[in-house]
GROMACS .gro file of C-alpha atoms in nm:
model
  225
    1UNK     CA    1   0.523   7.017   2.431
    2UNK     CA    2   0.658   7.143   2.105
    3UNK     CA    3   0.924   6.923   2.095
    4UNK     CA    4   0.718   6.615   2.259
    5UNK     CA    5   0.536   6.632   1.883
    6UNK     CA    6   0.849   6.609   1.708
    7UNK     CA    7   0.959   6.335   1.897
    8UNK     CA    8   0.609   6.149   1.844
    9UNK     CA    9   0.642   6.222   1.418
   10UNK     CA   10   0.992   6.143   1.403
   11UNK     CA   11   0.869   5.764   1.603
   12UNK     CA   12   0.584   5.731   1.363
   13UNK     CA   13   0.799   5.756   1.063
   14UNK     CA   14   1.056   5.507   1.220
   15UNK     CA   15   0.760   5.249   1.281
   16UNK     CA   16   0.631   5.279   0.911
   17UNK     CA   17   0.980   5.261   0.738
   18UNK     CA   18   1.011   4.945   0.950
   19UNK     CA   19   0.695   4.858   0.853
   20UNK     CA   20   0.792   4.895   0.483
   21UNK     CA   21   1.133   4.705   0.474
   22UNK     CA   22   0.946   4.405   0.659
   23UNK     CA   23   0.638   4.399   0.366
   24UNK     CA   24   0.930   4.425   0.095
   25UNK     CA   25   1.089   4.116   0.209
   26UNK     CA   26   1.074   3.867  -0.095
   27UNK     CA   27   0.896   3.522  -0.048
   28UNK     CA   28   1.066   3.231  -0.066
   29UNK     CA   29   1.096   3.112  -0.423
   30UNK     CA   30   1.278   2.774  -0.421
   31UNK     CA   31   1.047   2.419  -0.352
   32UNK     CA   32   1.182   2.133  -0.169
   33UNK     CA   33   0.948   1.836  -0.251
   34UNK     CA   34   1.016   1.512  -0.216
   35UNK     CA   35   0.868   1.208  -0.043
   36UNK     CA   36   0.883   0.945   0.238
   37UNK     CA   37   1.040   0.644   0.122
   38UNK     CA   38   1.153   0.265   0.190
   39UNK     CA   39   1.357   0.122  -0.046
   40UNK     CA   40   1.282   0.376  -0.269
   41UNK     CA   41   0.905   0.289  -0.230
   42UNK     CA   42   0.700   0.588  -0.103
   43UNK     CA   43   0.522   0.510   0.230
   44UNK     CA   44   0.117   0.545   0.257
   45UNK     CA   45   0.004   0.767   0.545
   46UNK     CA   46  -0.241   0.981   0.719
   47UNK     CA   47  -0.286   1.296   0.592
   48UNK     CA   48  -0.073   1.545   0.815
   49UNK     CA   49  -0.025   1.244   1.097
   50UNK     CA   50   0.317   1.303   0.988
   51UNK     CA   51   0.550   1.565   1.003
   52UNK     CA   52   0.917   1.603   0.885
   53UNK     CA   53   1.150   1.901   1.051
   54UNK     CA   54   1.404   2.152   0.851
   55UNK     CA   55   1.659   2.359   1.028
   56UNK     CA   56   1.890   2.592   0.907
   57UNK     CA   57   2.218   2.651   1.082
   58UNK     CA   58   2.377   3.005   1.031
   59UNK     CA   59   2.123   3.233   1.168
   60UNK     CA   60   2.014   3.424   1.505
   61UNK     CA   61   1.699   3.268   1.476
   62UNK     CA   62   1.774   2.887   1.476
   63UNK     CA   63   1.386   2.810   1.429
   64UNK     CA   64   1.240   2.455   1.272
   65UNK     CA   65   1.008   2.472   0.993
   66UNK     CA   66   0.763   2.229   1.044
   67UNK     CA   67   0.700   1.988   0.702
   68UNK     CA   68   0.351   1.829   0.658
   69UNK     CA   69   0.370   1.495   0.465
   70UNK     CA   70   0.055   1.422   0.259
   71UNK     CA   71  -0.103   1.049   0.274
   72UNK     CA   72   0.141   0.952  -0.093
   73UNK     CA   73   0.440   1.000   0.120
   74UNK     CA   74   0.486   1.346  -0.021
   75UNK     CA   75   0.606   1.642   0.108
   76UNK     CA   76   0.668   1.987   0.019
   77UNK     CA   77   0.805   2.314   0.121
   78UNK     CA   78   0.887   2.702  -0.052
   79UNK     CA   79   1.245   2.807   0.122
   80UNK     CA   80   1.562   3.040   0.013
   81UNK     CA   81   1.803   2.894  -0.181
   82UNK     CA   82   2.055   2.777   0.150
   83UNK     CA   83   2.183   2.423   0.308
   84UNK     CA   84   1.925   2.241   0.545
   85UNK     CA   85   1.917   1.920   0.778
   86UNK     CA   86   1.587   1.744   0.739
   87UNK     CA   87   1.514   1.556   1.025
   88UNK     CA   88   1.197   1.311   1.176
   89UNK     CA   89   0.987   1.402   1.490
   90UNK     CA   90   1.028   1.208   1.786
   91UNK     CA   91   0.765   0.934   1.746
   92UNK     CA   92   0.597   1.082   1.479
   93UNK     CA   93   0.599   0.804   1.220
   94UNK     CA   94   0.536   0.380   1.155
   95UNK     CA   95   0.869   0.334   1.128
   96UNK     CA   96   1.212   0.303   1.347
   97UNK     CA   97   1.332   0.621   1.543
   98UNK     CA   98   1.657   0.755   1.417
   99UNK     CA   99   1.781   1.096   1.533
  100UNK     CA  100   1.987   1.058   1.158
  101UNK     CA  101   1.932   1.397   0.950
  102UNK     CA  102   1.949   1.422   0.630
  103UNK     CA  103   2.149   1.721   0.455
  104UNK     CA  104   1.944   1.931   0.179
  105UNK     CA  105   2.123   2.165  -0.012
  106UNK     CA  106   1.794   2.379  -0.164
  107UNK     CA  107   1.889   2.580  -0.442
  108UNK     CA  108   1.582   2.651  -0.693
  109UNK     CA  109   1.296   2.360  -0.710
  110UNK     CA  110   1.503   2.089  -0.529
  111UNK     CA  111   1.373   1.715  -0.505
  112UNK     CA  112   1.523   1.476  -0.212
  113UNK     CA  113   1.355   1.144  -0.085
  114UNK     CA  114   1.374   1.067   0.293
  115UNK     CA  115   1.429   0.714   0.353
  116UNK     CA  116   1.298   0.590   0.716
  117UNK     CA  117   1.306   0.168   0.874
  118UNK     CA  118   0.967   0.100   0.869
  119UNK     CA  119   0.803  -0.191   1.105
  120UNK     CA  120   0.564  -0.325   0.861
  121UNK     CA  121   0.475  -0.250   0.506
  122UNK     CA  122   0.184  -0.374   0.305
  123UNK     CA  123   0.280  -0.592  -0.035
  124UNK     CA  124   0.004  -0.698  -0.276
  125UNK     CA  125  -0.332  -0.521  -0.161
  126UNK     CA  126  -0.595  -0.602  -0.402
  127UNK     CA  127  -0.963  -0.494  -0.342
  128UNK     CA  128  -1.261  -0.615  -0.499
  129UNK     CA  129  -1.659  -0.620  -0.490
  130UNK     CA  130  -1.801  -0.979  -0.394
  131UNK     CA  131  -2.164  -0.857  -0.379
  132UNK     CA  132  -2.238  -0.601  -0.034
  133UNK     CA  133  -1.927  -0.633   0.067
  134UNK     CA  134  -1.581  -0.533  -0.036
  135UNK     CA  135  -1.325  -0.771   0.015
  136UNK     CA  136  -0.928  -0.696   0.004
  137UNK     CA  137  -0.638  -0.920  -0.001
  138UNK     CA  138  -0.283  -0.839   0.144
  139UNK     CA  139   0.042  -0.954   0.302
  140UNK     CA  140   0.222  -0.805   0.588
  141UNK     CA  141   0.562  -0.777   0.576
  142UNK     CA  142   0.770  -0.750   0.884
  143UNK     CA  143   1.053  -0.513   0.865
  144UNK     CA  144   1.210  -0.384   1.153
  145UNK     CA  145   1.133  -0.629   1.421
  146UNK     CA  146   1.143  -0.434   1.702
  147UNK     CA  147   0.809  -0.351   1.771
  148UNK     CA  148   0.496  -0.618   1.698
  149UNK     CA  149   0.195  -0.623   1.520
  150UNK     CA  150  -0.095  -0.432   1.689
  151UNK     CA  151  -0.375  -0.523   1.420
  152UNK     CA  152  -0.451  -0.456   1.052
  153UNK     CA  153  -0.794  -0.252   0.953
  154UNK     CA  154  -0.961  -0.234   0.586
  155UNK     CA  155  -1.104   0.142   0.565
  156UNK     CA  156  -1.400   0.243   0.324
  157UNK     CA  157  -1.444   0.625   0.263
  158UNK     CA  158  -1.644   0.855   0.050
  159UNK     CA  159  -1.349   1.008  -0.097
  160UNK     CA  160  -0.968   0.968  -0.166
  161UNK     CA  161  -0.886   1.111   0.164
  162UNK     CA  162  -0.937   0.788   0.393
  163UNK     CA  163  -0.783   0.653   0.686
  164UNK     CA  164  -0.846   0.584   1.059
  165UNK     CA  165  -1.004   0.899   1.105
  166UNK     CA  166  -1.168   0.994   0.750
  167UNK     CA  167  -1.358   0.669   0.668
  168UNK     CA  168  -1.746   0.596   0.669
  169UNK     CA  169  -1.667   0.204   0.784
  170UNK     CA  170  -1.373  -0.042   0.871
  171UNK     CA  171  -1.344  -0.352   0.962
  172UNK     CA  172  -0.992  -0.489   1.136
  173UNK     CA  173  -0.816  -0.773   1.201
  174UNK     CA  174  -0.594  -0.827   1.536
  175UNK     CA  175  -0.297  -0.924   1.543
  176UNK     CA  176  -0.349  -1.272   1.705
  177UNK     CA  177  -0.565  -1.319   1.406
  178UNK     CA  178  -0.318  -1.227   1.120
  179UNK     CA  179  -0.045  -1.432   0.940
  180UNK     CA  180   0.283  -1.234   0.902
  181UNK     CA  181   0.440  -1.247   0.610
  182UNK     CA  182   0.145  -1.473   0.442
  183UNK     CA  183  -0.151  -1.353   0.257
  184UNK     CA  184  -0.439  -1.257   0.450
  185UNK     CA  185  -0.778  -1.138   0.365
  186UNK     CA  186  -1.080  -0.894   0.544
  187UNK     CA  187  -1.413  -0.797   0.437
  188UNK     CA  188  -1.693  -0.579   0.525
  189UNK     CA  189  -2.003  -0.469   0.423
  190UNK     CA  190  -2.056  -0.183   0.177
  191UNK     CA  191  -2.244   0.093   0.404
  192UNK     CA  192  -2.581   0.217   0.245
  193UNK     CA  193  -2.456   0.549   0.199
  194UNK     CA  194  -2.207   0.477  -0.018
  195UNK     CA  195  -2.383   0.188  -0.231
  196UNK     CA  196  -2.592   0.416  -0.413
  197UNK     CA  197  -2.247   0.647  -0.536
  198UNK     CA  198  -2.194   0.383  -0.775
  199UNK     CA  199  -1.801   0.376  -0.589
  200UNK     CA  200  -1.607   0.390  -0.277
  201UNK     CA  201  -1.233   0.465  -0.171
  202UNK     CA  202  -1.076   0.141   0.027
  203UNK     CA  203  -0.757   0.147   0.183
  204UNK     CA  204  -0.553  -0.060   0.438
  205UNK     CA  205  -0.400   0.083   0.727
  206UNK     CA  206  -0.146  -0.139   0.942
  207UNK     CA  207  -0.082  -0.030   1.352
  208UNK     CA  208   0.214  -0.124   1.540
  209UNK     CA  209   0.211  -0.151   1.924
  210UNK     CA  210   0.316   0.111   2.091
  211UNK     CA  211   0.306   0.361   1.757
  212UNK     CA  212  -0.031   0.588   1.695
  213UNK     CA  213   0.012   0.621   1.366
  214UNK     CA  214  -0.068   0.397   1.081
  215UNK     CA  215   0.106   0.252   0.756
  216UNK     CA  216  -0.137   0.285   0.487
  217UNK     CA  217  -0.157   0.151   0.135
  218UNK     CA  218  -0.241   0.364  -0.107
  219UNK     CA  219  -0.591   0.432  -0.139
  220UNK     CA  220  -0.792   0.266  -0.437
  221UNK     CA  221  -1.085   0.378  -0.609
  222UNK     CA  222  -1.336   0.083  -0.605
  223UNK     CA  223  -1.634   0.074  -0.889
  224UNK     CA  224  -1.944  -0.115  -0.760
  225UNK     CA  225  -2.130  -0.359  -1.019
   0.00000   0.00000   0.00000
């Protein structure tokens, strides 16, 4: 029994040393940021629709960290100093699928852009009050041809954060009904909640077939009159 006790002490000082060594590991220190880009253009998106993958060759555990890209296009993530691949998700994105990767060599705050074949992108948005209603004014541009148009949707939100799932309206425009490459224009209403803010956030967001996430403009701050 005697000895069962020393056993149990000398176990429960093994555990707590472990314990110990695992709480001094240090945190990361060094930032990758960067963002999502077309021709050095960053891409408009929905808020962690998006993710990005980093993987790190050279260790038992061969684990991806999972990158969230905010709706700028911007991404951002605290690693070791070390040599990464930065890769896309499987159908994760508005753009062409590429199994490309893109080699990051992180060594304090390191910046890198991720460039990505998008199907459409949204040139000239403009967005204005014309009484109740907010009107906007835009031209799609087809880019990688691959995939069609699905349809094209003005959002209205409370705050910055709007897209096809944060918005308090939309209005949309299907495909059959839009112009490609030629300027096109939607409207809709300003709801009742919003009119008495004084403002409103408006944004586009363009679908392809086949894709479940968007292409977004940036989103605009509108003043009302």
């Amino acid at each position: 029994m005697k000895v069962l006790k020393v056993f149990m002490k000398v176990l429960v000082a093994i555990l707590l040393f472990s314990s110990c060594e695992k709480d001094n590991f240090e945190a990361p220190k060094s930032k990758l940021t960067g963002k999502i880009v077309y021709q050095g253009k960053a891409l408009g998106l929905r808020t962690d629709g998006v993710q990005l993958e980093l993987w790190q060759h050279g260790y038992d555990l061969f684990n991806k960290i999972p990158v969230y890209v905010a709706q700028d296009g911007s991404f951002s993530a605290e690693l070791f100093d070390g040599d990464y691949k930065l890769t896309l998700v499987r159908g994760n994105g508005p753009w062409a699928e590429s199994l490309d990767s893109l080699d990051v060599k992180v060594s304090g705050n390191t910046t890198v852009d991720f460039p990505v074949d998008p199907y459409f992108i949204i040139e000239g948005e403009s967005f204005r009050q014309n009484g109740d209603a907010i009107n906007a004014d835009l031209t799609i541009i087809h880019i990688n041809t691959s995939r069609d148009l699905d349809r094209v949707k003005l959002y209205i939100g409370e705050t910055v954060f709007v897209d096809d799932i944060l918005n308090v309206s939309s209005v949309e425009k299907l495909a059959a009904d839009v112009d490609i490459d030629q300027s096109i224009s939607l409207a809709t209403d300003i709801p009742q909640t919003l009119r008495g803010k004084g403002y409103a956030f408006v944004r586009i967001g363009v679908k392809t077939i086949g894709v479940a996430e968007f292409i977004y403009s940036q989103p605009v701050r509108v003043e009302f009159n």
